[in-house]
Amino acid sequence: MGYLKPGEIQYLAAPARQVYPRWLAKKRANVTRLGEASALNRLVEDVEPLDEMGARIMWLRDRKKATKVVLFFHGGGYVAPILKGHFTWCWNCYVGDSSGMKSEVAVAILEYTLCPQAQYPSQH
C-alpha cells in the first residue's frame, strides 16, 4: 500500500476558499427545502482576513452577536485542506439547533497556508 504526497492530497481536495462557499450554498438549499427558515440567518458567508500572507477565518454564525467562540483547527498535519465534512461537524456540534441555548456560539475556522508552500512554524 502506498501513500499520497502533500501535493497529491492538495490536488485531489478543493481549497478552503472553494469548500466554504459551496458548503454554505448547499446547506442553505437544504434548510430551505426542509422549511427551516430560522437557520438561514446563521448561514451567512463571513470571511475575516488576518494578514497579507492569506490566513483567514471563516465564520459559522454571526461573530458580532456571539457570546462564545469555538476556534476550530481542522487538522491534516498542515498538508491536507479542510473538507466539507469539517464544516458539517462544526455546524452539528456548535451551531445547528441552538434554539434552546442561552449563548450565541460562533465557530471560527482557521484557513492557513499548507505545506510545502509554507513550512512549520510559518503557517499563516
PDB file of N, CA and C in Angstrom, residues 75-122:
ATOM      1  N   GLY A  75      -7.076  20.097  11.452  1.00  0.00           N
ATOM      2  CA  GLY A  75      -6.092  19.009  11.426  1.00  0.00           C
ATOM      3  C   GLY A  75      -5.567  18.814  10.012  1.00  0.00           C
ATOM      4  N   GLY A  76      -4.957  17.706   9.762  1.00  0.00           N
ATOM      5  CA  GLY A  76      -4.414  17.449   8.439  1.00  0.00           C
ATOM      6  C   GLY A  76      -2.915  17.641   8.357  1.00  0.00           C
ATOM      7  N   GLY A  77      -2.274  17.817   9.502  1.00  0.00           N
ATOM      8  CA  GLY A  77      -0.820  17.896   9.541  1.00  0.00           C
ATOM      9  C   GLY A  77      -0.233  19.017   8.705  1.00  0.00           C
ATOM     10  N   TYR A  78      -0.952  20.113   8.544  1.00  0.00           N
ATOM     11  CA  TYR A  78      -0.517  21.251   7.724  1.00  0.00           C
ATOM     12  C   TYR A  78      -0.364  20.890   6.252  1.00  0.00           C
ATOM     13  N   VAL A  79      -0.919  19.731   5.865  1.00  0.00           N
ATOM     14  CA  VAL A  79      -0.800  19.262   4.488  1.00  0.00           C
ATOM     15  C   VAL A  79      -2.167  19.191   3.811  1.00  0.00           C
ATOM     16  N   ALA A  80      -3.149  18.628   4.500  1.00  0.00           N
ATOM     17  CA  ALA A  80      -4.473  18.421   3.915  1.00  0.00           C
ATOM     18  C   ALA A  80      -5.376  19.621   4.189  1.00  0.00           C
ATOM     19  N   PRO A  81      -6.082  20.091   3.165  1.00  0.00           N
ATOM     20  CA  PRO A  81      -7.005  21.205   3.379  1.00  0.00           C
ATOM     21  C   PRO A  81      -8.278  20.743   4.084  1.00  0.00           C
ATOM     22  N   ILE A  82      -9.055  21.707   4.536  1.00  0.00           N
ATOM     23  CA  ILE A  82     -10.318  21.406   5.203  1.00  0.00           C
ATOM     24  C   ILE A  82     -11.289  20.766   4.209  1.00  0.00           C
ATOM     25  N   LEU A  83     -12.126  19.880   4.713  1.00  0.00           N
ATOM     26  CA  LEU A  83     -13.123  19.199   3.892  1.00  0.00           C
ATOM     27  C   LEU A  83     -14.515  19.675   4.289  1.00  0.00           C
ATOM     28  N   LYS A  84     -15.494  19.458   3.407  1.00  0.00           N
ATOM     29  CA  LYS A  84     -16.856  19.903   3.728  1.00  0.00           C
ATOM     30  C   LYS A  84     -17.386  19.228   4.986  1.00  0.00           C
ATOM     31  N   GLY A  85     -16.938  18.022   5.272  1.00  0.00           N
ATOM     32  CA  GLY A  85     -17.357  17.322   6.481  1.00  0.00           C
ATOM     33  C   GLY A  85     -16.943  18.038   7.755  1.00  0.00           C
ATOM     34  N   HIS A  86     -15.845  18.777   7.708  1.00  0.00           N
ATOM     35  CA  HIS A  86     -15.422  19.556   8.875  1.00  0.00           C
ATOM     36  C   HIS A  86     -16.437  20.664   9.183  1.00  0.00           C
ATOM     37  N   PHE A  87     -16.935  21.323   8.135  1.00  0.00           N
ATOM     38  CA  PHE A  87     -17.949  22.363   8.330  1.00  0.00           C
ATOM     39  C   PHE A  87     -19.238  21.758   8.881  1.00  0.00           C
ATOM     40  N   THR A  88     -19.627  20.613   8.329  1.00  0.00           N
ATOM     41  CA  THR A  88     -20.836  19.931   8.805  1.00  0.00           C
ATOM     42  C   THR A  88     -20.688  19.543  10.266  1.00  0.00           C
ATOM     43  N   TRP A  89     -19.534  19.028  10.636  1.00  0.00           N
ATOM     44  CA  TRP A  89     -19.286  18.627  12.022  1.00  0.00           C
ATOM     45  C   TRP A  89     -19.401  19.835  12.952  1.00  0.00           C
ATOM     46  N   CYS A  90     -18.784  20.956  12.573  1.00  0.00           N
ATOM     47  CA  CYS A  90     -18.868  22.176  13.393  1.00  0.00           C
ATOM     48  C   CYS A  90     -20.308  22.659  13.509  1.00  0.00           C
ATOM     49  N   TRP A  91     -21.023  22.627  12.407  1.00  0.00           N
ATOM     50  CA  TRP A  91     -22.423  23.050  12.419  1.00  0.00           C
ATOM     51  C   TRP A  91     -23.232  22.175  13.374  1.00  0.00           C
ATOM     52  N   ASN A  92     -23.100  20.866  13.232  1.00  0.00           N
ATOM     53  CA  ASN A  92     -23.876  19.939  14.054  1.00  0.00           C
ATOM     54  C   ASN A  92     -23.517  20.044  15.533  1.00  0.00           C
ATOM     55  N   CYS A  93     -22.261  20.253  15.829  1.00  0.00           N
ATOM     56  CA  CYS A  93     -21.826  20.292  17.231  1.00  0.00           C
ATOM     57  C   CYS A  93     -22.101  21.620  17.918  1.00  0.00           C
ATOM     58  N   TYR A  94     -21.965  22.722  17.197  1.00  0.00           N
ATOM     59  CA  TYR A  94     -21.967  24.018  17.866  1.00  0.00           C
ATOM     60  C   TYR A  94     -23.049  24.999  17.427  1.00  0.00           C
ATOM     61  N   VAL A  95     -23.543  24.867  16.209  1.00  0.00           N
ATOM     62  CA  VAL A  95     -24.416  25.905  15.674  1.00  0.00           C
ATOM     63  C   VAL A  95     -25.835  25.416  15.419  1.00  0.00           C
ATOM     64  N   GLY A  96     -25.976  24.265  14.791  1.00  0.00           N
ATOM     65  CA  GLY A  96     -27.241  23.703  14.330  1.00  0.00           C
ATOM     66  C   GLY A  96     -28.499  24.152  15.025  1.00  0.00           C
ATOM     67  N   ASP A  97     -29.115  23.285  15.796  1.00  0.00           N
ATOM     68  CA  ASP A  97     -30.349  23.612  16.505  1.00  0.00           C
ATOM     69  C   ASP A  97     -29.987  24.236  17.842  1.00  0.00           C
ATOM     70  N   SER A  98     -29.879  25.538  17.832  1.00  0.00           N
ATOM     71  CA  SER A  98     -29.451  26.240  19.043  1.00  0.00           C
ATOM     72  C   SER A  98     -30.604  26.985  19.707  1.00  0.00           C
ATOM     73  N   SER A  99     -31.836  26.587  19.379  1.00  0.00           N
ATOM     74  CA  SER A  99     -32.997  27.308  19.903  1.00  0.00           C
ATOM     75  C   SER A  99     -33.075  27.272  21.422  1.00  0.00           C
ATOM     76  N   GLY A 100     -32.600  26.205  22.044  1.00  0.00           N
ATOM     77  CA  GLY A 100     -32.669  26.105  23.493  1.00  0.00           C
ATOM     78  C   GLY A 100     -31.425  26.593  24.209  1.00  0.00           C
ATOM     79  N   MET A 101     -30.451  27.078  23.455  1.00  0.00           N
ATOM     80  CA  MET A 101     -29.194  27.516  24.068  1.00  0.00           C
ATOM     81  C   MET A 101     -29.317  28.932  24.614  1.00  0.00           C
ATOM     82  N   LYS A 102     -28.617  29.184  25.695  1.00  0.00           N
ATOM     83  CA  LYS A 102     -28.618  30.513  26.307  1.00  0.00           C
ATOM     84  C   LYS A 102     -27.510  31.392  25.740  1.00  0.00           C
ATOM     85  N   SER A 103     -26.553  30.806  25.054  1.00  0.00           N
ATOM     86  CA  SER A 103     -25.425  31.551  24.498  1.00  0.00           C
ATOM     87  C   SER A 103     -25.480  31.522  22.981  1.00  0.00           C
ATOM     88  N   GLU A 104     -25.000  32.588  22.383  1.00  0.00           N
ATOM     89  CA  GLU A 104     -24.801  32.629  20.937  1.00  0.00           C
ATOM     90  C   GLU A 104     -23.393  32.114  20.673  1.00  0.00           C
ATOM     91  N   VAL A 105     -23.284  30.980  20.001  1.00  0.00           N
ATOM     92  CA  VAL A 105     -21.979  30.382  19.729  1.00  0.00           C
ATOM     93  C   VAL A 105     -21.641  30.569  18.255  1.00  0.00           C
ATOM     94  N   ALA A 106     -20.453  31.074  17.977  1.00  0.00           N
ATOM     95  CA  ALA A 106     -19.934  31.172  16.616  1.00  0.00           C
ATOM     96  C   ALA A 106     -18.685  30.303  16.535  1.00  0.00           C
ATOM     97  N   VAL A 107     -18.432  29.758  15.355  1.00  0.00           N
ATOM     98  CA  VAL A 107     -17.248  28.927  15.147  1.00  0.00           C
ATOM     99  C   VAL A 107     -16.302  29.663  14.208  1.00  0.00           C
ATOM    100  N   ALA A 108     -15.058  29.831  14.644  1.00  0.00           N
ATOM    101  CA  ALA A 108     -14.003  30.447  13.847  1.00  0.00           C
ATOM    102  C   ALA A 108     -13.134  29.321  13.295  1.00  0.00           C
ATOM    103  N   ILE A 109     -13.131  29.184  11.976  1.00  0.00           N
ATOM    104  CA  ILE A 109     -12.375  28.110  11.331  1.00  0.00           C
ATOM    105  C   ILE A 109     -11.189  28.742  10.614  1.00  0.00           C
ATOM    106  N   LEU A 110     -10.003  28.389  11.053  1.00  0.00           N
ATOM    107  CA  LEU A 110      -8.789  28.993  10.509  1.00  0.00           C
ATOM    108  C   LEU A 110      -8.382  28.341   9.198  1.00  0.00           C
ATOM    109  N   GLU A 111      -8.172  29.185   8.184  1.00  0.00           N
ATOM    110  CA  GLU A 111      -7.580  28.735   6.924  1.00  0.00           C
ATOM    111  C   GLU A 111      -6.150  29.247   6.896  1.00  0.00           C
ATOM    112  N   TYR A 112      -5.219  28.373   6.607  1.00  0.00           N
ATOM    113  CA  TYR A 112      -3.812  28.756   6.616  1.00  0.00           C
ATOM    114  C   TYR A 112      -3.098  28.118   5.431  1.00  0.00           C
ATOM    115  N   THR A 113      -1.926  28.628   5.135  1.00  0.00           N
ATOM    116  CA  THR A 113      -1.116  28.111   4.042  1.00  0.00           C
ATOM    117  C   THR A 113      -0.639  26.706   4.383  1.00  0.00           C
ATOM    118  N   LEU A 114      -0.759  25.809   3.418  1.00  0.00           N
ATOM    119  CA  LEU A 114      -0.378  24.413   3.624  1.00  0.00           C
ATOM    120  C   LEU A 114       1.062  24.168   3.189  1.00  0.00           C
ATOM    121  N   CYS A 115       1.643  23.091   3.696  1.00  0.00           N
ATOM    122  CA  CYS A 115       2.962  22.641   3.247  1.00  0.00           C
ATOM    123  C   CYS A 115       2.809  22.075   1.846  1.00  0.00           C
ATOM    124  N   PRO A 116       3.742  22.154   0.982  1.00  0.00           N
ATOM    125  CA  PRO A 116       5.088  22.666   1.161  1.00  0.00           C
ATOM    126  C   PRO A 116       5.225  24.158   0.844  1.00  0.00           C
ATOM    127  N   GLN A 117       4.106  24.847   0.498  1.00  0.00           N
ATOM    128  CA  GLN A 117       4.208  26.287   0.212  1.00  0.00           C
ATOM    129  C   GLN A 117       4.711  27.056   1.430  1.00  0.00           C
ATOM    130  N   ALA A 118       4.302  26.641   2.607  1.00  0.00           N
ATOM    131  CA  ALA A 118       4.795  27.231   3.858  1.00  0.00           C
ATOM    132  C   ALA A 118       5.187  26.081   4.771  1.00  0.00           C
ATOM    133  N   GLN A 119       6.253  26.249   5.503  1.00  0.00           N
ATOM    134  CA  GLN A 119       6.707  25.185   6.392  1.00  0.00           C
ATOM    135  C   GLN A 119       6.639  25.647   7.835  1.00  0.00           C
ATOM    136  N   TYR A 120       6.308  24.697   8.699  1.00  0.00           N
ATOM    137  CA  TYR A 120       6.191  24.975  10.131  1.00  0.00           C
ATOM    138  C   TYR A 120       7.473  25.628  10.633  1.00  0.00           C
ATOM    139  N   PRO A 121       7.402  26.651  11.426  1.00  0.00           N
ATOM    140  CA  PRO A 121       6.228  27.226  12.098  1.00  0.00           C
ATOM    141  C   PRO A 121       5.644  28.430  11.375  1.00  0.00           C
ATOM    142  N   SER A 122       5.786  28.512  10.083  1.00  0.00           N
ATOM    143  CA  SER A 122       5.369  29.727   9.376  1.00  0.00           C
ATOM    144  C   SER A 122       3.967  29.641   8.792  1.00  0.00           C
TER     145      SER A 122
END
